[in-house]
PDB file of C-alpha atoms in Angstrom:
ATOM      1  CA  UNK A  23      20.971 -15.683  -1.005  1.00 36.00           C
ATOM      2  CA  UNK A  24      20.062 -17.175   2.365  1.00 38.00           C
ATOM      3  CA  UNK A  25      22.536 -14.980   4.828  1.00 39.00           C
ATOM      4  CA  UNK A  26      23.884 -12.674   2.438  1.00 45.00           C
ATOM      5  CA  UNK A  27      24.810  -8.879   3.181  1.00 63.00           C
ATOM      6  CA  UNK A  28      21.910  -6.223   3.068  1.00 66.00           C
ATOM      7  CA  UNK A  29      22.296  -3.593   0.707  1.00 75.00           C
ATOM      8  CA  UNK A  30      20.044  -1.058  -1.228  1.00 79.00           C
ATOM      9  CA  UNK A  31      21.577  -0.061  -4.065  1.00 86.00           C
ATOM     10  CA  UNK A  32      21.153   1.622  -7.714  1.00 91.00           C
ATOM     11  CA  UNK A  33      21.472  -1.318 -10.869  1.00 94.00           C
ATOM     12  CA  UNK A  34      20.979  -1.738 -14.016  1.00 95.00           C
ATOM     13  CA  UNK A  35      17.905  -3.573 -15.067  1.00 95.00           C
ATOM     14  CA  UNK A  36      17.261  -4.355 -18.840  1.00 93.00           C
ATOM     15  CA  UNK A  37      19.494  -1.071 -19.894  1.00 93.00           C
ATOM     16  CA  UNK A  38      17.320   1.099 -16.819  1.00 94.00           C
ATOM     17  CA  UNK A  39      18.290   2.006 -13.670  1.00 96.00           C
ATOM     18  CA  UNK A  40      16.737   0.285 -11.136  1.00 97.00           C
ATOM     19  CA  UNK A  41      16.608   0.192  -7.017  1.00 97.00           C
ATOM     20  CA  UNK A  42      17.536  -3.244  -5.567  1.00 97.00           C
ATOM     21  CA  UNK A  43      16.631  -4.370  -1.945  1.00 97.00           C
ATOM     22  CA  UNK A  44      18.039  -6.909  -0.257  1.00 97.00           C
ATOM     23  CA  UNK A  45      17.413  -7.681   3.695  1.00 97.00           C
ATOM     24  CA  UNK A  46      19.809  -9.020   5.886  1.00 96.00           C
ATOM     25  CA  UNK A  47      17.973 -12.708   5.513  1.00 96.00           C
ATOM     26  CA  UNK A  48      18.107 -12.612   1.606  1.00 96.00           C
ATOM     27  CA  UNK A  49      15.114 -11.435   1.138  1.00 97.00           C
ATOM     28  CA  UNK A  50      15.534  -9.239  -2.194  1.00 97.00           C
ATOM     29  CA  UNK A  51      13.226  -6.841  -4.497  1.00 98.00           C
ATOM     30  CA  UNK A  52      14.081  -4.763  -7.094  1.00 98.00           C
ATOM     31  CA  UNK A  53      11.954  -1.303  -8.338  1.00 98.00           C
ATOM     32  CA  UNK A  54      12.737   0.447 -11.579  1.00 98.00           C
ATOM     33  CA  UNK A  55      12.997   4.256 -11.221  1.00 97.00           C
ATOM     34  CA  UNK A  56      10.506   4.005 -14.940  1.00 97.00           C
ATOM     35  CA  UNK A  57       7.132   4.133 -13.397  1.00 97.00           C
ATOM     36  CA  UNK A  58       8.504   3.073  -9.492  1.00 98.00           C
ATOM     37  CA  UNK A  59       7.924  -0.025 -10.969  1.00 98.00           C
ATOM     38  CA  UNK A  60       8.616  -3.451  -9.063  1.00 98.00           C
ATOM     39  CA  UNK A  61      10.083  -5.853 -11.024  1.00 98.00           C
ATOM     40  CA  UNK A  62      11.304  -8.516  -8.963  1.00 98.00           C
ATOM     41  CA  UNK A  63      10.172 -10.276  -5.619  1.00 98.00           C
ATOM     42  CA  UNK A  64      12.111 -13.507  -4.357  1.00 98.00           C
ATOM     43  CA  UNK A  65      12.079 -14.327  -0.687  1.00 98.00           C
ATOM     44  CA  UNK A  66      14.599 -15.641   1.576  1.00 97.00           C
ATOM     45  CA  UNK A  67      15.316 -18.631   0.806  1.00 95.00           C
ATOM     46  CA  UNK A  68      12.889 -18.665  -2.373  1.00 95.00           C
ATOM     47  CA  UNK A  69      12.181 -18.165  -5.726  1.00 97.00           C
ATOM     48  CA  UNK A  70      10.982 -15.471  -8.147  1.00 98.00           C
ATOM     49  CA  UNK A  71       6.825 -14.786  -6.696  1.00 98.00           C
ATOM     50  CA  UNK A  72       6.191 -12.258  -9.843  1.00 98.00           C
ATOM     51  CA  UNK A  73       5.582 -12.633 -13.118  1.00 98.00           C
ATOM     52  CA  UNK A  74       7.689 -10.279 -15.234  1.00 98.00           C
ATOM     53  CA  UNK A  75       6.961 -11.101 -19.240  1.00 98.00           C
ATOM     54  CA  UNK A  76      10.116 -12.014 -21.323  1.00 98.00           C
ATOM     55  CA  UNK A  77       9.143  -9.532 -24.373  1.00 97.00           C
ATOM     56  CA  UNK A  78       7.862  -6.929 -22.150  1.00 97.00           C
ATOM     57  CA  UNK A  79       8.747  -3.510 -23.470  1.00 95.00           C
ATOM     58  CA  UNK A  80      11.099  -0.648 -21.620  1.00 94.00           C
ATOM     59  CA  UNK A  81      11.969   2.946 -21.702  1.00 88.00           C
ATOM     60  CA  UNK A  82       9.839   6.423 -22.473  1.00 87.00           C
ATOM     61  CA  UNK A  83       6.598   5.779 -22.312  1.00 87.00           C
ATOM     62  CA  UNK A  84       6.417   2.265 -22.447  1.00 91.00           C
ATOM     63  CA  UNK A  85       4.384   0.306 -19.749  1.00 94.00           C
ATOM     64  CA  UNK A  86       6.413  -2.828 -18.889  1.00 96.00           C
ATOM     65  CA  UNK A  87       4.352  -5.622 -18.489  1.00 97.00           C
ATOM     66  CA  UNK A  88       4.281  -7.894 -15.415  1.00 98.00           C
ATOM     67  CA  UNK A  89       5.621  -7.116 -11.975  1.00 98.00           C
ATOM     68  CA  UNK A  90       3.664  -4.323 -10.114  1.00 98.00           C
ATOM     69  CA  UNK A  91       2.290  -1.542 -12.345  1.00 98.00           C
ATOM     70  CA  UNK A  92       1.012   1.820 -10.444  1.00 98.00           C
ATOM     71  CA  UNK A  93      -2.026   2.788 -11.681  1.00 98.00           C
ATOM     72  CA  UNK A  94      -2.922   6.080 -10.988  1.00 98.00           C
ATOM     73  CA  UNK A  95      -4.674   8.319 -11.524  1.00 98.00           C
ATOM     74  CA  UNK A  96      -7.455   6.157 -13.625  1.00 97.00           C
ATOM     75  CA  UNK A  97      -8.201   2.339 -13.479  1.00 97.00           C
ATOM     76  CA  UNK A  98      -8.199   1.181 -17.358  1.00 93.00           C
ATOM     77  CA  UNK A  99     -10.680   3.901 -18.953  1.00 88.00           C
ATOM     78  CA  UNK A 100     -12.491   4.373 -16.093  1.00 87.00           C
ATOM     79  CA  UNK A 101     -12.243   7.929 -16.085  1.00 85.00           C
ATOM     80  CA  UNK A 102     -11.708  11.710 -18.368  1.00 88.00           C
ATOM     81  CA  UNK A 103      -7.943  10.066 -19.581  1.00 91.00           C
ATOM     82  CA  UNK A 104      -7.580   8.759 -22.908  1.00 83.00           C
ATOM     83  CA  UNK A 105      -4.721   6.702 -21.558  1.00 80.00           C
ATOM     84  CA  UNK A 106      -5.292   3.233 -19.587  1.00 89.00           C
ATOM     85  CA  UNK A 107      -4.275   3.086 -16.256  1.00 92.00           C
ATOM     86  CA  UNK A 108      -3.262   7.060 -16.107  1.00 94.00           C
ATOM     87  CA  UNK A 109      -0.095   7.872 -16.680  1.00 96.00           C
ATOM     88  CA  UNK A 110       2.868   7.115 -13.615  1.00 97.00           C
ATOM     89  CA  UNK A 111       3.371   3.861 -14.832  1.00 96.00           C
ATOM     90  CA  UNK A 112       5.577   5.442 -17.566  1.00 95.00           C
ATOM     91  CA  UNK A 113       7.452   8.522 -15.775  1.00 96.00           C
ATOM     92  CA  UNK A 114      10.553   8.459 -13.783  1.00 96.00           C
ATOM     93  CA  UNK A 115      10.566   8.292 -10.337  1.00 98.00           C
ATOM     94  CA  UNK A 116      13.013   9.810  -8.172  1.00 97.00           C
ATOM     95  CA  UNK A 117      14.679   7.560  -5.172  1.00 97.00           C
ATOM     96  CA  UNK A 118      13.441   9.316  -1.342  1.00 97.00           C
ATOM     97  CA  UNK A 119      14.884   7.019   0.558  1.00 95.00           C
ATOM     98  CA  UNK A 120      16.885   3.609   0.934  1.00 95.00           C
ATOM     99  CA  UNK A 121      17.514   1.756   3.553  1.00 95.00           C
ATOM    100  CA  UNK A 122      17.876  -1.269   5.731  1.00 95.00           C
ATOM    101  CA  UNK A 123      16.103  -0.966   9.126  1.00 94.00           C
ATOM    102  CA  UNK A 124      15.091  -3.723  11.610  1.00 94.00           C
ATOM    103  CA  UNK A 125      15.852  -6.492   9.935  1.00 95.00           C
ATOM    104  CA  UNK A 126      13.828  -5.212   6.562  1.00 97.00           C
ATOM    105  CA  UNK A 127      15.431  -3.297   3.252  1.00 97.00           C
ATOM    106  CA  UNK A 128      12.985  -0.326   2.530  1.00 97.00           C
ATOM    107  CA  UNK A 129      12.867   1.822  -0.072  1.00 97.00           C
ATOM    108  CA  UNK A 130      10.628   4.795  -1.511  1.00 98.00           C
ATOM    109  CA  UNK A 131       9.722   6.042  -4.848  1.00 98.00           C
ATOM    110  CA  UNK A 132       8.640   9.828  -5.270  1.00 98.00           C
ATOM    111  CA  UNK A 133       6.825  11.781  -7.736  1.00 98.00           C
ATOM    112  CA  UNK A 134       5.198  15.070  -8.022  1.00 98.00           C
ATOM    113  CA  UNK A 135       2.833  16.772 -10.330  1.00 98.00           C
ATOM    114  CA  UNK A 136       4.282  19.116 -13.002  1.00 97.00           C
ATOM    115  CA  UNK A 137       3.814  20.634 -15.928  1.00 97.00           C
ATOM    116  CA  UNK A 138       4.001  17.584 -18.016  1.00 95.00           C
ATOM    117  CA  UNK A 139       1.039  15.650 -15.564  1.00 96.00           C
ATOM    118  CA  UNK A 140      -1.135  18.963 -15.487  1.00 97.00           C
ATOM    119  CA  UNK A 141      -1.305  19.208 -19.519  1.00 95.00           C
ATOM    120  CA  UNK A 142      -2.975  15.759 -18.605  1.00 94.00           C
ATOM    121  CA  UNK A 143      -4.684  15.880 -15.505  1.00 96.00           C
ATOM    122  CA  UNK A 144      -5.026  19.216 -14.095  1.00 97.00           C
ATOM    123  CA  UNK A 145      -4.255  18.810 -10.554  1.00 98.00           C
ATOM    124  CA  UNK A 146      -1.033  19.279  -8.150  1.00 98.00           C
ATOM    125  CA  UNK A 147      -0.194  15.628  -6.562  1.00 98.00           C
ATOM    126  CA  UNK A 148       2.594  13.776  -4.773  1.00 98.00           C
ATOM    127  CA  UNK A 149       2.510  10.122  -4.300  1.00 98.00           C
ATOM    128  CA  UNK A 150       5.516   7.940  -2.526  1.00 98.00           C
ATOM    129  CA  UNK A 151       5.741   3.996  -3.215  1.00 98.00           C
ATOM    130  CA  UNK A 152       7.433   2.356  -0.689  1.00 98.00           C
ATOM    131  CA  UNK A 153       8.289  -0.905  -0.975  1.00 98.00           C
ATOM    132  CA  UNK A 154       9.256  -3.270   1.944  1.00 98.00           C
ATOM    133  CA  UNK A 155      11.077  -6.509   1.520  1.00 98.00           C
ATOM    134  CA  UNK A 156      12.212  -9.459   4.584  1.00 98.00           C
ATOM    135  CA  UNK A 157      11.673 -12.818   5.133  1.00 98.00           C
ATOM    136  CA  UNK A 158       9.326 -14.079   3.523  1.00 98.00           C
ATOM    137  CA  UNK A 159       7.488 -10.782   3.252  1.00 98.00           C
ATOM    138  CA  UNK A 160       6.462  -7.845   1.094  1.00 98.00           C
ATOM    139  CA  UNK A 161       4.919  -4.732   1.648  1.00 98.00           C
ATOM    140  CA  UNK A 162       3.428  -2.058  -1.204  1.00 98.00           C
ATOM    141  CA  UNK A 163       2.429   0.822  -0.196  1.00 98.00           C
ATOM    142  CA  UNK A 164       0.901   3.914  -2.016  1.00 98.00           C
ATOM    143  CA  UNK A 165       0.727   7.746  -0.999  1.00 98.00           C
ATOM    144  CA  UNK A 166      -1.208  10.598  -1.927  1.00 98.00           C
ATOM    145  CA  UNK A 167      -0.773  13.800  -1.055  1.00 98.00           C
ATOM    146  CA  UNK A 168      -2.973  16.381  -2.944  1.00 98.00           C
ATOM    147  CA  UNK A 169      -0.847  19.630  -2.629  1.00 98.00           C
ATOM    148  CA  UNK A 170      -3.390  21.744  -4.768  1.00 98.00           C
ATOM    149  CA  UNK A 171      -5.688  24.219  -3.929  1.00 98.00           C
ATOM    150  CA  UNK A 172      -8.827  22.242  -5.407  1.00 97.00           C
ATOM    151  CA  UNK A 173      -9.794  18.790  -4.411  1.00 98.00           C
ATOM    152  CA  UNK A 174      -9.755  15.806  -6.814  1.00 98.00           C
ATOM    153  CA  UNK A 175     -11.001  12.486  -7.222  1.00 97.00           C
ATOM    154  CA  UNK A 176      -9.000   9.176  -8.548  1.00 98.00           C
ATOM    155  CA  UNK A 177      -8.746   5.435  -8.691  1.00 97.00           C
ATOM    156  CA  UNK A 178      -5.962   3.464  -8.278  1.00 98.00           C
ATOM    157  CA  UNK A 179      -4.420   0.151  -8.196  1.00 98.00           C
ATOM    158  CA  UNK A 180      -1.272  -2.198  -7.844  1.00 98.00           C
ATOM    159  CA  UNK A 181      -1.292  -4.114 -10.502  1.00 98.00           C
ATOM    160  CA  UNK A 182       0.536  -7.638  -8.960  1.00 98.00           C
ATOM    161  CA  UNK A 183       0.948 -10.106 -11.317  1.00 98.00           C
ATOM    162  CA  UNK A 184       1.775 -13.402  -9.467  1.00 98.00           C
ATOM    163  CA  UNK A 185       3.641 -16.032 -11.174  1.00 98.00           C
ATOM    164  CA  UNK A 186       3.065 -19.120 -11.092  1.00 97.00           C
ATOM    165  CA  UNK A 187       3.202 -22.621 -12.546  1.00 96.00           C
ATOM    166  CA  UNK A 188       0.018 -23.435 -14.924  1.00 97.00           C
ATOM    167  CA  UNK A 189      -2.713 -21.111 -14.069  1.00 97.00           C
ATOM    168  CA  UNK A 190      -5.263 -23.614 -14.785  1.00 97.00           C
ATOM    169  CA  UNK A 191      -4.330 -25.560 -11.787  1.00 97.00           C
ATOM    170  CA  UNK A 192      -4.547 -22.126  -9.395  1.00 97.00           C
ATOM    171  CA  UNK A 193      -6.703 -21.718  -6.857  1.00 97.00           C
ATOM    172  CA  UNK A 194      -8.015 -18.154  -5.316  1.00 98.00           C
ATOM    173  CA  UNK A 195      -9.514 -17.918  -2.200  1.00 98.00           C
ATOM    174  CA  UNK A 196     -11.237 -15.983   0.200  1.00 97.00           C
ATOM    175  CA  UNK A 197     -13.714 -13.932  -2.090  1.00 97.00           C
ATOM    176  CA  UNK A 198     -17.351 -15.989  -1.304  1.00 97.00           C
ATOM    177  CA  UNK A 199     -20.577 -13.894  -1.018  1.00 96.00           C
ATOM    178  CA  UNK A 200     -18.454 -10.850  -2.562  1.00 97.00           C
ATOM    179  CA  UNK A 201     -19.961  -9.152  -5.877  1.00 98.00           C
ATOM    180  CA  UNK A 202     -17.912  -8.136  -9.204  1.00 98.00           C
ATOM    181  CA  UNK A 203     -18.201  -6.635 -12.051  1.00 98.00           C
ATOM    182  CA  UNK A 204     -17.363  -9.055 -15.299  1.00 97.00           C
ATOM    183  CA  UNK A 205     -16.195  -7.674 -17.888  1.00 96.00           C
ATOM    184  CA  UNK A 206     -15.686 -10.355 -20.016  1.00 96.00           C
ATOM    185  CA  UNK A 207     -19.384 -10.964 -19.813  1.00 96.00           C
ATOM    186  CA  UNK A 208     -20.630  -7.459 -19.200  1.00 96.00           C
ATOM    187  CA  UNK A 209     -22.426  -8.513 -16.183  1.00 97.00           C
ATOM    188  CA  UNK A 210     -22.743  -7.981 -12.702  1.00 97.00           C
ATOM    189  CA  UNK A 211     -22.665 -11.339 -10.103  1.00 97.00           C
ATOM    190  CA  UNK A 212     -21.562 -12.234  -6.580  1.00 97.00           C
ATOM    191  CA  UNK A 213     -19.329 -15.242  -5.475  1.00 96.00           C
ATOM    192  CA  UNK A 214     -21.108 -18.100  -4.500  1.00 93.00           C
ATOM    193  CA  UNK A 215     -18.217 -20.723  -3.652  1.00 93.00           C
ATOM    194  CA  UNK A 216     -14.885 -19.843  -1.789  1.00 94.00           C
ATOM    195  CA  UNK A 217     -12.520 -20.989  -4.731  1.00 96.00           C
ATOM    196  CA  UNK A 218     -12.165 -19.054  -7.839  1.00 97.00           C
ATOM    197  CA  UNK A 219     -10.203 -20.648 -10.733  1.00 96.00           C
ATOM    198  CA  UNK A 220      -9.128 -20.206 -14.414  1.00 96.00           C
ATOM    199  CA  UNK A 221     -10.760 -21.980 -17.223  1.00 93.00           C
ATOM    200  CA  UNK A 222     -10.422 -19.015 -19.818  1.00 92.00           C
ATOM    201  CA  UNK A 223      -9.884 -14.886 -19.880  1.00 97.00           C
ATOM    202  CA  UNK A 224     -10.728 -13.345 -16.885  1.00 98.00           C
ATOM    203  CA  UNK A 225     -11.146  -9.773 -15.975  1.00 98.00           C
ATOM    204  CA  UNK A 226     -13.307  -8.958 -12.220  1.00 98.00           C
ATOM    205  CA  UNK A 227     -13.614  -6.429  -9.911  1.00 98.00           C
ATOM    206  CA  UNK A 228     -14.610  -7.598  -6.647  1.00 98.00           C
ATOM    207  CA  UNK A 229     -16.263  -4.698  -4.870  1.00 97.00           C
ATOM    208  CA  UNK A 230     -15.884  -3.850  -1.175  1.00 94.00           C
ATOM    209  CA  UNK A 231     -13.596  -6.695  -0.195  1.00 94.00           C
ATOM    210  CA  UNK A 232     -12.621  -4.706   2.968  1.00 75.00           C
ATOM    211  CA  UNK A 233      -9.894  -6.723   5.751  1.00 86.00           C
ATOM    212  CA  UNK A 234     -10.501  -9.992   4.165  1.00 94.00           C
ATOM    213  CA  UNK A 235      -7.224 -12.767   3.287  1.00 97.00           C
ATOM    214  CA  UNK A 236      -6.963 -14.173  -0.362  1.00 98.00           C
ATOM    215  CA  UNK A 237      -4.959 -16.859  -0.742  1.00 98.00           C
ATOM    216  CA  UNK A 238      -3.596 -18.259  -4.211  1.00 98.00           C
ATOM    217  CA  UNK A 239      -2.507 -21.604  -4.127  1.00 97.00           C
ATOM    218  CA  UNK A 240      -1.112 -24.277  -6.493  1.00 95.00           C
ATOM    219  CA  UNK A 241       0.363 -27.480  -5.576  1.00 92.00           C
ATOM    220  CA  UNK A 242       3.314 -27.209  -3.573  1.00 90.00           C
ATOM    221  CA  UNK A 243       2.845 -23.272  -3.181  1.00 94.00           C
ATOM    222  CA  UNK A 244       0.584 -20.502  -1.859  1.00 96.00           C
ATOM    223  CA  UNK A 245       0.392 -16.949  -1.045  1.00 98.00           C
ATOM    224  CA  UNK A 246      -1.565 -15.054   1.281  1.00 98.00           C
ATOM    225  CA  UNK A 247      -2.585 -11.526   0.412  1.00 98.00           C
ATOM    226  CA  UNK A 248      -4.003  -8.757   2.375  1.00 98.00           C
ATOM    227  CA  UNK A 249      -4.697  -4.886   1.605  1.00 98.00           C
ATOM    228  CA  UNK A 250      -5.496  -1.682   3.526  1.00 97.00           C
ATOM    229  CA  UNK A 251      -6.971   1.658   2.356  1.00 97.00           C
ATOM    230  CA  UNK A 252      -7.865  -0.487  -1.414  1.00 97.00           C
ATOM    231  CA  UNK A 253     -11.217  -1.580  -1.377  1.00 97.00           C
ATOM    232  CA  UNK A 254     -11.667  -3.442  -4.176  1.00 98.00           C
ATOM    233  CA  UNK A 255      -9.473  -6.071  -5.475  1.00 98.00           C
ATOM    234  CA  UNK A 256      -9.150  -7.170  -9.385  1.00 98.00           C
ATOM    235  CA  UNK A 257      -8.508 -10.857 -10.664  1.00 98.00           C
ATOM    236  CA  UNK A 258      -7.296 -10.790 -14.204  1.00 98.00           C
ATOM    237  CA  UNK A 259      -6.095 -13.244 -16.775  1.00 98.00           C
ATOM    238  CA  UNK A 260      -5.742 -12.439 -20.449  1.00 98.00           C
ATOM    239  CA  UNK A 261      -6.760 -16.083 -21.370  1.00 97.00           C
ATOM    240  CA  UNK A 262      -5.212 -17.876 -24.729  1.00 97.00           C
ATOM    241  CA  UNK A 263      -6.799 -15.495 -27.381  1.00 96.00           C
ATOM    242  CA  UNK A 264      -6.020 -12.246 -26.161  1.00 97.00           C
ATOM    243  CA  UNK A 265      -2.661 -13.229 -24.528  1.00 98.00           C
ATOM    244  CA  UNK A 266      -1.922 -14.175 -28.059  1.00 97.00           C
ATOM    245  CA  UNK A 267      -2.858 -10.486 -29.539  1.00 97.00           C
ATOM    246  CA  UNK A 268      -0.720  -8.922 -27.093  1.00 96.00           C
ATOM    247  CA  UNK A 269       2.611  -7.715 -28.506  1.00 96.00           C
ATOM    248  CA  UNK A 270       4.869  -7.404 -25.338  1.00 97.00           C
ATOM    249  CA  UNK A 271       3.834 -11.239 -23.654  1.00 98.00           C
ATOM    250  CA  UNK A 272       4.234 -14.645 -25.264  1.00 98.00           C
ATOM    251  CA  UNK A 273       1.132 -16.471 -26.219  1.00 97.00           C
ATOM    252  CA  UNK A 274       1.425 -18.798 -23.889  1.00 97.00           C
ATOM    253  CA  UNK A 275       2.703 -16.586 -20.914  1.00 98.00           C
ATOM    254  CA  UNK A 276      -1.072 -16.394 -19.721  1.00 98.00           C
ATOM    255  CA  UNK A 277      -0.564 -20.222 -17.457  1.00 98.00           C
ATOM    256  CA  UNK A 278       1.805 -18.457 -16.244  1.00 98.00           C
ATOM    257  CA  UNK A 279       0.281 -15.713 -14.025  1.00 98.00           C
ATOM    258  CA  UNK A 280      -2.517 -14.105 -12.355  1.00 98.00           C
ATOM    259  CA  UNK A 281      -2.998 -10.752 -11.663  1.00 98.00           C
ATOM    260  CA  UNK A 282      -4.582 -10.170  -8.056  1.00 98.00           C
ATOM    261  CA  UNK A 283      -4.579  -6.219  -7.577  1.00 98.00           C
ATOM    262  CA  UNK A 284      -5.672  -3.919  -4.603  1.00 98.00           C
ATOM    263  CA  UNK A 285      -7.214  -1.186  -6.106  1.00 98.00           C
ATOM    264  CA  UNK A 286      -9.881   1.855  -5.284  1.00 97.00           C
ATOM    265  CA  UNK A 287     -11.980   1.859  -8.474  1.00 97.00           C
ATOM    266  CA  UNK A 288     -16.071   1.152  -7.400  1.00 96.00           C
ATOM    267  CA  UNK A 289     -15.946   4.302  -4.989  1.00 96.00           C
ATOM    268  CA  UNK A 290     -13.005   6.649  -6.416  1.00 96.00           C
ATOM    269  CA  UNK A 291     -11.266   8.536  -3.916  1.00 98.00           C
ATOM    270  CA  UNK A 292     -12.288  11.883  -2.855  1.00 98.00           C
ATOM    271  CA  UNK A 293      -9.300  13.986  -1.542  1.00 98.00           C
ATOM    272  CA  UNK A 294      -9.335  17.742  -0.253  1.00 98.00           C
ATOM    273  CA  UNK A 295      -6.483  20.196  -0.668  1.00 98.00           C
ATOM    274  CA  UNK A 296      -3.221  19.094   1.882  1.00 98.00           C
ATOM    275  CA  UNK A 297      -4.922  15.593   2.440  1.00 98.00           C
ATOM    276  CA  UNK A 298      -3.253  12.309   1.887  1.00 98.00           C
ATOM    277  CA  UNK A 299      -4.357   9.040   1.289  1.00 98.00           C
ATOM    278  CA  UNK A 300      -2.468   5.338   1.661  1.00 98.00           C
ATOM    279  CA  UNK A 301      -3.634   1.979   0.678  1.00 98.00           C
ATOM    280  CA  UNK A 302      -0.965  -1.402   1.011  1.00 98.00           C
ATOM    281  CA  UNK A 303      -1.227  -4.440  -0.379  1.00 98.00           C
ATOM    282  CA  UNK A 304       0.851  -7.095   1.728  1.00 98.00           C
ATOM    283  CA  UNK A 305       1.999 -10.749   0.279  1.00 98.00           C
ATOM    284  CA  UNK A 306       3.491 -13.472   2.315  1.00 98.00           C
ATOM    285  CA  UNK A 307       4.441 -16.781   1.287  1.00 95.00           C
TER     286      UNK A 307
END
C-alpha cells in the first residue's frame, strides 16, 4: 500500500460496518462502529501487528475477540457489573469525526450514556476513541467526560492483542522491579529480571508502570509501546488449556498473540461532575 491515496471511509467488515483509515504513506487501520472496536493495524510498508481470531464472534452483544477491546466501565469483574469488561465493547458507536490531517488518517468513535447504559450503570458518561494511524505509528486514545450531576469511579483498559509468530519465542521488556498481581497463581510478586516470556497461561497486572517503554520482540520483529493517563498495564495469554475451552479462538491461536493492555484498574478513576479524563496507549514498530 506503500504510496497509495489517503482516505477514511465507511466498509464493510465481516457483514458490520466498519471505519477504515488509511494515511497518505499506507499506513492503514480499520475500527468497527460495534464496540469502536479496532480491528486491524498494518503499517506502511508492513504487515498485519494485531491479532484478530478467525472464529471470533460479531454482531449484538457479542464481544469480538482480538484487536483492541474497550473496556469500560469495569476491568473483568473487578467491580458492581455482572458483565466482564463493562459493557461498550458491545454497543454501537457513532463516527465524530474522519479525517486525514498532517500526514496522519484520524478518526473518532463517540458514545454517550442512555437509558440502556443507566439500567446498568447508573451514571451519565461520554467517552470518544480516537484512533491515529501513519507511518509506522498508532495512537489509541480514550475520553471521559462525566456529564452527570454525581461523580463516579471506573477502570478501564485497551485491550491490544499483538500478533505475532510463536508466542513462546516472545520477549517483553521493560517491566523489572515492577509488582503484579497473578492471577493464575493468586499471588502478589514484583519483576526481578527485565524480560518476561511465555511458558504457559498468563494473566498480570503490573501496577504503577507510569512513563516507562515495553518492548515485545521476536526474531526479526519488535514493538515499542508506551501509555499516558493508564497506569497499569496487563500481560495476558490464555495458554493451551484454556485457549482450547474458548469457543470464539482456535486452540492453538494462543502462539499466536499476546495481549499487552494500558489500563487504570489498581487505583480506579475518580471523576467529578463536567470532568474528563484521557489515557493513550501508543505502538510503533
Amino acid at each position: 500500500m506503500q504510496g497509495s491515496a489517503s482516505v477514511t471511509s465507511l466498509v464493510d467488515f465481516q457483514g458490520h460496518p466498519a471505519l477504515r483509515l488509511r494515511a497518505p504513506d499506507g499506513a492503514q487501520a480499520t475500527v468497527l462502529l460495534h464496540g469502536a472496536h479496532l480491528v486491524s493495524w498494518i503499517p506502511a510498508g508492513g504487515e498485519e501487528q494485531l491479532y484478530l481470531s478467525p472464529t471470533a464472534r460479531y454482531g449484538d452483544g457479542q464481544a469480538v475477540r482480538g484487536g483492541v477491546p474497550v473496556v469500560f466501565p469495569q476491568f473483568n469483574l473487578r467491580g458492581p457489573l455482572p458483565h466482564k469488561h463493562g459493557f461498550v465493547r458491545t454497543r454501537a458507536w457513532s463516527v465524530a469525526e474522519q479525517v486525514v490531517r498532517a500526514g496522519c488518517a484520524i478518526g473518532v468513535m463517540r458514545l454517550e450514556s442512555d437509558a440502556a447504559t443507566r439500567a446498568l450503570w447508573p451514571h451519565d458518561f461520554a467517552l470518544e476513541l480516537t484512533v491515529i494511524v501513519s507511518g509506522r505509528e498508532l495512537e489509541i486514545e480514550l475520553s471521559v467526560t462525566n456529564t452527570g450531576t454525581e461523580a463516579f469511579e471506573f477502570t478501564s483498559a485497551l485491550h491490544t492483542y499483538l500478533r505475532c509468530h510463536d508466542a513462546l519465542r516472545l520477549q517483553l521488556e521493560g517491566l523489572q522491579d515492577v509488582g503484579y498481581e497473578d492471577a493464575v497463581l493468586g499471588e502478589v510478586h514484583t519483576q526481578w529480571g527485565d524480560v518476561l516470556t511465555v511458558v504457559g497461561e498468563l494473566d498480570r497486572i503490573y501496577r504503577q508502570v507510569g512513563g516507562r517503554t515495553l518492548t515485545l520482540r521476536e526474531l526479526g520483529h519488535r514493538v515499542h509501546l508506551q501509555q499516558t493517563g493508564f497506569e497499569d498495564v496487563v500481560v495476558w495469554n490464555p495458554g493451551d488449556e484454556k485457549c482450547a475451552a474458548l469457543p470464539d479462538m482456535p486452540d492453538a491461536d494462543w502462539r499466536q498473540m499476546l495481549c499487552v493492555e494500558a489500563a487504570s484498574i489498581t487505583e480506579p478513576v475518580w471523576l467529578e461532575p463536567g470532568a474528563e479524563w484521557a489515557g493513550m496507549q501508543q505502538l510503533q514498530c
